[in-house]
Amino acid sequence: MKAAKSISAIALLLSIVFLCGCSNILSILNKDNSAYYKITSISKHAEYYSSIDISGDNILFLTYKGTEDYLLSVYNAEKNKVCAKITLDDCGLDNITEAKFSNENEIIIYDDTNEKAVAYDLDLNKKGDAEYITDFNIDDIPKSDLFSDNFDFKSNYAVSHTENKSVCVFYDEPETFYVNDNDNSSFIDEYDKKIFKLSYTDNDSEIIISVEDYKNGVSSSTLKFNGLDNLSVNIQFGKLNDKYAVFILTNSNDQTGGTVSTPYIWKYNENSKNNKINLSVKTKEDFDKDNENIIKEVNDTYAIRINVDEVIEDYWFNETEYGVNALQLNSILTDIEKYLALFPDGFVNEIYSYNQQSSGIKMNIVKRIEGISAYAVDFNEDMMIVFGYDDFCKGVFFHEFMHLIDNRISDFYTENYHSDFYDEWCRLNPKDFEYIGDEYRNIDFKDYKEYFISDYAVSDMAEDAADTFRYLCENTQTDEKDKYSENVNKKIELLCKAIRSAYPSAANEDELYWEKLLNK
């Protein structure tokens, strides 16, 4: 930027939908050294699942079918049979919301709307009214200086996701943080520091569920669901104990329009292989030390001075919120260091070193900048990027960095071609087109997509180049060439050529990180 488009952090959802296909859900299951099976005795009596719970070998299902009353079933996994079931038409609750084990011999049915509950024994004989107890109260969560709004607070643990990692803390040890790098998984359930997870392959061809033991740093097993065509598959919810992972899998056939929900039980410890997971355990002091080391390393390697929560109101009019904690700072610093390493050796220094007036690059990290994700100040003598933690992501980093990269490109074109780079860039736009500034928010982008990579690119020529660069860096793992037009491709070619021409460190590289989508 000079003002960057606000880019929301990608939120990982518990239910992730994939396109795949087949008429029989069993045929998309691929067992990997683990035992699983469909619980047919439940599935044939239910269309929808409201809740499930586990106690020992007993699994509790709350289901319903069409307009019929709720059905409560107790299934014994060891005996592989339904031991008891009843309809709940006379349970005395107006709104049934959940069924749970209160202990190994008692089941509680909840009406969260009216805050009422009734109790049943294991044979599903009604015992009478029960005390309504909320399972989770955020006020009871142990306090930690490292907690923030980015955490999702569950009953026994809290988890925070960024693009490249997950951070989990259990309430029985609130100062210990489990950091799982390169983890884009959704957390389904937790039991005794074992995490039941859902993830997926880069090409969305497989759903992968796993149980990761954070106590011992190992993954017990994985179970893969292979995707085909015309079938949307989704893990609805699940429960975990020390023996079983139980989950509800729904599939919608696009050809028939039908939706089926099916319960599966997975004995994840049977014949399992324990694989180490990329897990580290850290405290606030560990994060503080890591942050100091990363800041020093970035400064020594790239001459980039990183400041945290420095007042920057002289540069920008937006309201800035300060107060990044050690965990938040560590998350953004590790990503910045990772992204800087994707440039060729010496490239970052070449951004400013050719200009004698420049004193290097400064990065400021704050908690949030109102209305935007980040912005760049690109004067040669004072290059700076300000990142807001709350909206930081890979795309924001490369968009803002392009605003510094284009300085050397512009000077190179003036000195060597006696022309203006952005004049050449604008010749690739429609005839008589003028950039429209903040009005880009009001446009119908389909009128512009033949010439621009995004709606924000329509706002300004420098933002056009920066968002094009952002797109190239975000899509290095996929083939997106068929998703943009020939006119956009001309801009991609010009930008890649200009970077190679202006930056000696890039000139002789076989392929630069952002050239994966370049038509050669």
XYZ file of C-alpha atoms in Angstrom:
520
model
C 0.000 0.000 0.000
C 0.569 2.840 0.302
C -2.660 1.418 1.753
C -3.159 -2.302 1.615
C -6.441 -4.010 1.015
C -7.844 -5.494 4.180
C -7.296 -9.224 3.930
C -8.997 -11.358 6.486
C -7.148 -14.158 8.077
C -8.258 -17.405 6.791
C -10.311 -19.153 9.383
C -10.125 -22.875 9.556
C -13.591 -24.385 9.870
C -14.505 -27.535 11.792
C -16.568 -28.715 8.822
C -14.633 -28.734 5.552
C -16.390 -29.688 2.347
C -14.724 -31.418 -0.558
C -15.864 -32.481 -3.997
C -15.562 -36.189 -4.465
C -17.833 -38.940 -5.692
C -19.337 -42.326 -5.343
C -22.677 -43.753 -4.385
C -21.460 -45.928 -1.516
C -19.623 -44.083 1.234
C -17.738 -47.226 2.242
C -15.822 -47.203 -1.020
C -14.192 -43.848 -0.300
C -12.648 -45.047 2.942
C -9.001 -46.015 2.867
C -7.802 -47.743 6.025
C -4.201 -47.063 7.042
C -3.187 -49.495 9.815
C -6.295 -48.816 11.863
C -9.689 -50.371 12.523
C -12.878 -48.560 11.585
C -16.424 -49.416 10.648
C -19.813 -47.911 9.980
C -22.339 -48.326 12.781
C -25.215 -49.614 10.675
C -27.437 -50.357 13.636
C -27.642 -46.604 14.263
C -27.443 -45.210 10.735
C -30.454 -47.097 9.375
C -32.680 -45.564 12.068
C -31.451 -41.963 11.722
C -31.196 -39.194 9.156
C -29.787 -36.463 11.380
C -27.426 -36.492 14.346
C -27.720 -33.883 17.102
C -24.971 -35.046 19.454
C -22.732 -37.942 20.375
C -20.751 -38.785 23.520
C -18.459 -41.574 24.762
C -18.004 -43.181 28.171
C -15.775 -46.263 28.242
C -17.101 -48.642 25.587
C -20.515 -46.987 25.486
C -21.338 -44.446 22.789
C -24.403 -42.240 23.079
C -26.275 -41.060 19.975
C -29.013 -38.418 19.890
C -30.715 -38.642 16.493
C -33.937 -37.940 14.696
C -35.569 -38.941 11.430
C -37.765 -36.587 9.433
C -40.523 -35.215 11.678
C -40.264 -38.052 14.188
C -39.278 -37.558 17.829
C -35.693 -37.653 18.992
C -34.222 -41.114 19.442
C -31.635 -41.813 22.138
C -29.413 -44.875 21.616
C -26.664 -46.444 23.700
C -24.256 -48.415 21.512
C -21.585 -50.668 23.017
C -18.471 -50.686 20.847
C -16.964 -53.772 22.472
C -20.115 -55.837 21.888
C -20.846 -54.093 18.560
C -24.542 -53.700 19.302
C -27.176 -51.229 20.481
C -27.829 -52.022 24.141
C -30.722 -49.619 24.677
C -32.804 -47.061 22.794
C -35.884 -44.940 23.417
C -37.790 -42.082 21.871
C -37.780 -38.883 23.903
C -41.346 -37.769 23.258
C -42.218 -37.954 26.968
C -38.910 -36.863 28.496
C -40.494 -33.635 29.780
C -38.252 -31.176 27.894
C -39.629 -28.697 25.371
C -36.387 -28.312 23.400
C -33.902 -31.164 23.344
C -30.427 -29.884 22.469
C -27.864 -32.420 23.678
C -27.318 -35.761 25.394
C -24.198 -36.503 27.450
C -22.823 -38.946 29.979
C -22.533 -37.362 33.407
C -20.679 -40.478 34.587
C -20.362 -44.053 33.394
C -23.824 -44.959 34.714
C -25.866 -41.828 34.043
C -26.993 -39.877 30.994
C -28.255 -36.277 31.035
C -30.569 -34.823 28.378
C -30.330 -31.032 28.072
C -32.738 -28.273 27.106
C -30.384 -25.299 26.713
C -33.213 -22.970 25.726
C -35.029 -23.352 29.044
C -31.957 -24.409 31.052
C -33.493 -27.701 32.118
C -32.214 -31.271 32.195
C -33.420 -34.808 32.893
C -31.453 -37.917 33.860
C -31.550 -41.507 32.546
C -29.640 -44.621 33.541
C -27.659 -46.754 31.056
C -30.740 -48.851 30.299
C -32.482 -45.558 29.437
C -34.883 -45.656 32.347
C -35.849 -42.125 33.315
C -34.525 -41.130 36.753
C -36.103 -37.669 36.975
C -35.059 -34.049 36.726
C -31.328 -33.270 36.806
C -29.394 -30.170 37.722
C -28.784 -28.031 34.643
C -25.053 -27.379 34.528
C -23.393 -25.483 31.716
C -20.435 -27.401 30.405
C -18.313 -24.370 29.711
C -17.952 -20.970 31.317
C -15.339 -18.665 29.847
C -14.937 -16.960 33.224
C -13.520 -20.219 34.614
C -10.678 -20.304 32.090
C -7.248 -19.821 33.700
C -5.803 -16.442 32.770
C -2.665 -16.113 30.672
C -0.841 -13.070 29.290
C -0.608 -14.891 25.975
C -4.326 -15.444 25.452
C -6.020 -13.201 22.916
C -9.191 -12.932 20.864
C -7.541 -15.186 18.287
C -8.038 -18.210 20.537
C -11.043 -20.489 20.244
C -11.882 -21.432 23.836
C -13.191 -24.973 24.307
C -14.231 -26.797 27.482
C -10.758 -28.210 28.298
C -8.396 -26.337 26.008
C -7.965 -23.312 23.769
C -6.515 -23.235 20.272
C -5.320 -20.503 17.939
C -4.708 -21.007 14.216
C -2.590 -18.989 11.815
C -1.686 -19.826 8.215
C 1.311 -21.920 9.175
C 0.727 -23.290 12.659
C -1.663 -24.069 15.477
C -1.078 -23.189 19.120
C -2.889 -25.180 21.803
C -3.012 -24.657 25.572
C -4.701 -26.969 28.068
C -6.350 -25.383 31.081
C -4.610 -27.693 33.560
C -1.271 -26.126 32.523
C -2.183 -22.609 31.333
C 1.395 -21.373 30.933
C 2.436 -24.178 28.549
C 1.762 -23.747 24.836
C 1.915 -26.589 22.302
C 3.006 -25.258 18.910
C 2.369 -27.440 15.863
C 4.134 -26.013 12.797
C 2.694 -26.295 9.294
C -0.606 -27.354 10.799
C -3.756 -26.289 8.961
C -5.955 -28.823 10.740
C -9.299 -28.255 12.409
C -9.644 -29.540 15.961
C -12.654 -31.862 16.345
C -12.284 -33.000 19.967
C -9.768 -33.490 22.785
C -9.249 -36.204 25.395
C -6.361 -36.358 27.879
C -4.178 -34.112 25.667
C -4.959 -36.201 22.605
C -6.316 -34.088 19.761
C -8.797 -35.454 17.218
C -8.082 -33.527 14.017
C -9.393 -32.991 10.513
C -7.102 -31.849 7.712
C -6.902 -32.171 3.951
C -4.421 -32.494 1.123
C -3.328 -29.486 -0.946
C -5.460 -30.536 -3.907
C -8.479 -31.313 -1.685
C -8.554 -34.897 -2.971
C -8.462 -36.436 0.516
C -9.866 -35.766 3.943
C -7.422 -36.891 6.608
C -8.409 -37.427 10.226
C -5.842 -38.184 12.890
C -5.357 -38.463 16.620
C -2.299 -36.641 17.896
C -0.936 -37.355 21.354
C 0.477 -34.047 22.595
C 1.821 -35.640 25.794
C 4.213 -37.809 23.835
C 4.539 -35.807 20.620
C 3.263 -38.571 18.344
C 0.379 -39.134 15.954
C -1.276 -42.469 16.687
C -2.865 -43.015 13.303
C -4.428 -41.409 10.298
C -7.561 -42.366 8.429
C -7.952 -41.110 4.870
C -11.072 -40.466 2.841
C -10.284 -40.524 -0.849
C -12.318 -38.142 -2.986
C -13.826 -38.819 -6.382
C -16.548 -36.866 -8.289
C -20.002 -35.430 -7.620
C -20.079 -36.097 -3.889
C -19.616 -33.487 -1.151
C -18.139 -35.065 1.977
C -18.030 -33.422 5.382
C -17.062 -34.461 8.912
C -19.972 -33.075 10.917
C -18.622 -33.566 14.452
C -16.886 -36.184 16.553
C -15.874 -37.374 20.018
C -12.717 -39.002 21.359
C -11.699 -41.139 24.318
C -8.670 -43.331 25.017
C -9.899 -46.110 22.689
C -12.306 -44.703 20.126
C -12.718 -41.799 17.754
C -16.374 -41.524 16.757
C -17.498 -39.148 14.055
C -20.483 -38.343 11.877
C -19.723 -38.220 8.181
C -22.237 -36.556 5.881
C -22.261 -36.816 2.128
C -24.411 -35.048 -0.435
C -24.692 -36.505 -3.899
C -24.922 -33.693 -6.463
C -26.549 -36.012 -8.984
C -29.387 -37.194 -6.757
C -29.628 -34.252 -4.387
C -29.690 -36.650 -1.454
C -27.834 -36.189 1.833
C -26.789 -39.051 4.096
C -25.307 -38.826 7.602
C -23.411 -41.881 8.780
C -21.720 -42.642 12.126
C -18.287 -44.240 12.083
C -16.230 -45.651 14.908
C -12.472 -45.755 14.613
C -10.396 -47.826 17.060
C -7.426 -45.602 16.463
C -5.008 -47.479 18.735
C -5.398 -50.835 17.036
C -2.397 -51.719 14.863
C -1.436 -48.061 14.805
C 1.948 -46.661 13.873
C 3.242 -43.844 16.045
C 4.729 -41.079 13.912
C 6.449 -38.074 15.468
C 4.661 -34.783 14.944
C 6.297 -31.401 14.460
C 5.436 -30.215 17.953
C 7.241 -27.873 20.314
C 6.290 -26.958 23.886
C 6.944 -23.355 24.910
C 6.366 -20.870 27.693
C 6.237 -17.067 27.580
C 9.963 -16.957 28.370
C 10.668 -19.263 25.410
C 8.682 -17.019 23.068
C 10.497 -13.915 24.352
C 13.863 -15.523 23.702
C 12.833 -16.771 20.237
C 11.586 -13.305 19.315
C 14.854 -11.652 20.309
C 16.806 -14.171 18.237
C 14.599 -13.772 15.142
C 14.748 -9.965 15.284
C 18.544 -10.093 15.529
C 18.821 -12.669 12.731
C 16.598 -10.655 10.375
C 18.576 -7.487 11.070
C 21.952 -9.222 10.609
C 20.887 -10.969 7.391
C 18.762 -8.341 5.664
C 19.464 -5.067 7.530
C 15.772 -4.929 8.407
C 15.081 -3.268 11.737
C 11.985 -4.713 13.373
C 10.188 -2.601 15.956
C 7.226 -3.710 18.010
C 4.399 -1.346 18.955
C 6.383 1.739 17.986
C 4.194 4.822 17.635
C 3.804 5.510 13.910
C 1.098 8.140 13.763
C 3.329 10.488 11.738
C 2.976 8.141 8.762
C -0.666 7.135 8.720
C -4.011 8.538 9.744
C -5.706 5.259 10.702
C -6.233 4.445 14.346
C -3.572 1.968 15.450
C -4.000 -0.510 18.289
C -0.876 -1.593 20.129
C -0.157 -4.413 22.559
C 1.143 -7.470 20.654
C 1.908 -10.225 23.156
C 4.905 -12.564 22.959
C 2.962 -15.389 21.293
C 1.406 -13.124 18.662
C 4.786 -11.555 17.971
C 6.415 -14.973 17.629
C 3.775 -16.065 15.130
C 4.256 -13.081 12.837
C 8.063 -13.035 13.208
C 8.468 -16.696 12.248
C 6.298 -16.119 9.174
C 8.223 -12.978 8.176
C 11.523 -14.834 8.487
C 10.124 -17.704 6.410
C 8.864 -15.391 3.666
C 12.090 -13.358 3.494
C 14.017 -16.595 2.897
C 12.012 -17.136 -0.317
C 13.835 -14.267 -2.050
C 17.207 -14.982 -3.711
C 20.323 -14.325 -1.620
C 21.047 -10.614 -1.579
C 17.718 -9.605 -3.093
C 16.308 -7.834 -0.027
C 19.493 -5.791 0.397
C 19.290 -4.733 -3.254
C 15.919 -3.107 -2.602
C 17.642 -0.210 -0.876
C 21.433 -0.591 -1.178
C 21.662 0.965 -4.664
C 20.437 4.295 -3.243
C 22.954 6.143 -1.085
C 20.189 8.020 0.730
C 18.555 4.847 2.006
C 19.298 3.646 5.531
C 17.689 0.242 5.043
C 14.225 -1.123 5.716
C 12.207 -0.810 8.888
C 9.287 -3.050 9.850
C 6.817 -2.104 12.538
C 4.509 -4.712 14.064
C 1.375 -3.566 15.858
C -1.777 -5.351 16.966
C -4.209 -3.782 14.499
C -4.594 -0.907 12.037
C -8.143 0.307 11.619
C -9.602 -0.475 8.207
C -6.485 -1.980 6.637
C -4.101 -4.893 7.116
C -0.797 -3.109 6.604
C 0.814 -0.283 4.674
C 4.174 0.625 3.183
C 6.128 3.878 3.165
C 8.323 3.633 0.104
C 10.487 6.744 0.119
C 13.995 5.625 -0.812
C 15.522 7.228 2.249
C 12.939 5.822 4.660
C 11.477 2.475 3.601
C 9.039 1.023 6.089
C 6.239 -1.523 6.302
C 3.723 -1.530 9.135
C 1.995 -4.883 9.716
C -1.088 -5.348 11.871
C -0.971 -8.752 13.578
C -4.716 -9.350 13.431
C -4.795 -9.326 9.615
C -1.297 -10.554 8.796
C -1.005 -13.325 6.217
C 1.248 -14.392 3.379
C -0.630 -12.310 0.817
C -0.361 -9.145 2.921
C 3.405 -9.652 3.327
C 4.143 -9.998 -0.381
C 1.722 -7.234 -1.387
C 3.459 -4.737 0.901
C 6.938 -5.917 -0.015
C 6.179 -5.270 -3.668
C 5.738 -1.587 -2.822
C 9.393 -1.532 -1.802
C 10.558 -3.749 -4.672
C 9.057 -1.440 -7.293
C 11.323 1.481 -6.282
C 14.388 -0.125 -7.801
C 12.355 -1.222 -10.824
C 11.183 2.340 -11.481
C 14.702 3.757 -11.146
C 16.119 0.992 -13.352
C 13.642 1.766 -16.134
C 14.421 5.476 -15.939
C 18.188 4.969 -16.022
C 18.393 2.151 -18.585
C 15.319 2.463 -20.788
C 14.624 6.195 -20.365
C 11.022 5.308 -19.688
C 8.616 4.942 -16.799
C 7.827 1.392 -15.700
C 4.277 2.281 -14.800
C 3.705 3.931 -18.182
C 4.524 0.568 -19.728
C 2.316 -1.153 -17.164
C -0.654 1.101 -17.890
C -0.399 0.408 -21.623
C -1.641 -3.091 -20.759
C -4.903 -1.660 -19.405
C -8.020 -1.023 -21.498
C -7.812 2.055 -23.722
C -8.639 5.292 -21.837
C -8.847 3.430 -18.505
C -8.133 5.426 -15.357
C -7.572 3.924 -11.920
C -10.500 4.696 -9.631
C -9.064 4.862 -6.098
C -11.398 3.931 -3.242
C -14.294 3.595 -5.684
C -13.040 0.066 -6.380
C -15.309 -0.983 -3.490
C -18.364 -0.086 -5.554
C -17.478 -1.740 -8.860
C -18.714 -4.958 -10.416
C -15.391 -6.726 -10.847
C -16.592 -8.898 -13.717
C -16.319 -5.772 -15.881
C -12.584 -5.582 -15.125
C -11.351 -9.148 -14.639
C -9.964 -9.367 -18.189
C -7.260 -6.868 -17.240
C -6.835 -7.042 -13.441
C -6.034 -9.773 -10.938
C -8.411 -8.431 -8.248
C -10.933 -5.702 -7.572
C -8.377 -3.861 -5.417
C -5.956 -3.769 -8.350
C -8.339 -1.363 -10.081
C -7.686 1.293 -7.418
C -4.128 2.337 -8.309
C -1.302 1.301 -10.631
C 1.068 0.483 -7.769
C -1.658 -1.515 -6.017
C -2.292 -3.300 -9.312
C 1.330 -4.460 -9.462
C 1.422 -5.284 -5.747
C -1.726 -7.398 -5.882
C -0.460 -9.179 -8.989
C 2.755 -10.019 -7.121
C 0.715 -11.114 -4.103
C -1.322 -13.473 -6.297
C 1.805 -15.038 -7.791
C 3.311 -15.679 -4.363
C 0.104 -17.083 -2.878
C -0.452 -19.622 -5.648
C 2.932 -21.297 -6.027
C 1.566 -24.722 -5.049
C -1.271 -24.843 -7.574
C -1.694 -24.379 -11.294
C -3.936 -21.326 -11.575
C -2.965 -20.334 -15.120
C -6.396 -21.087 -16.522
C -8.025 -18.746 -13.989
C -6.716 -15.471 -15.380
C -6.921 -13.902 -18.824
C -4.290 -13.327 -21.492
C -4.279 -9.627 -20.625
C -3.508 -10.380 -16.974
C -0.819 -12.785 -18.136
C 0.863 -9.921 -20.002
C 1.095 -8.008 -16.730
C 2.535 -11.083 -15.022
C 5.160 -11.404 -17.744
C 6.063 -7.710 -17.531
C 6.363 -7.803 -13.746
C 8.528 -10.932 -13.696
C 10.751 -9.542 -16.461
C 11.107 -6.200 -14.656
C 12.157 -7.853 -11.378
C 14.790 -9.953 -13.146
C 16.077 -6.899 -15.012
C 16.308 -4.592 -12.003
C 17.669 -7.059 -9.439
C 21.077 -8.637 -10.118
C 20.454 -11.386 -7.546
C 17.382 -12.504 -9.517
C 18.812 -12.271 -13.021
C 20.503 -15.675 -13.185
C 18.118 -17.731 -11.053
C 16.568 -20.674 -12.925
C 13.159 -19.967 -11.436
C 12.129 -17.420 -8.859
C 9.574 -18.228 -6.181
C 6.880 -16.054 -7.798
C 7.414 -17.411 -11.309
C 5.555 -20.709 -10.864
C 2.531 -19.347 -12.765
C 4.579 -17.639 -15.454
C 3.866 -18.958 -18.958
C 7.309 -19.732 -20.341
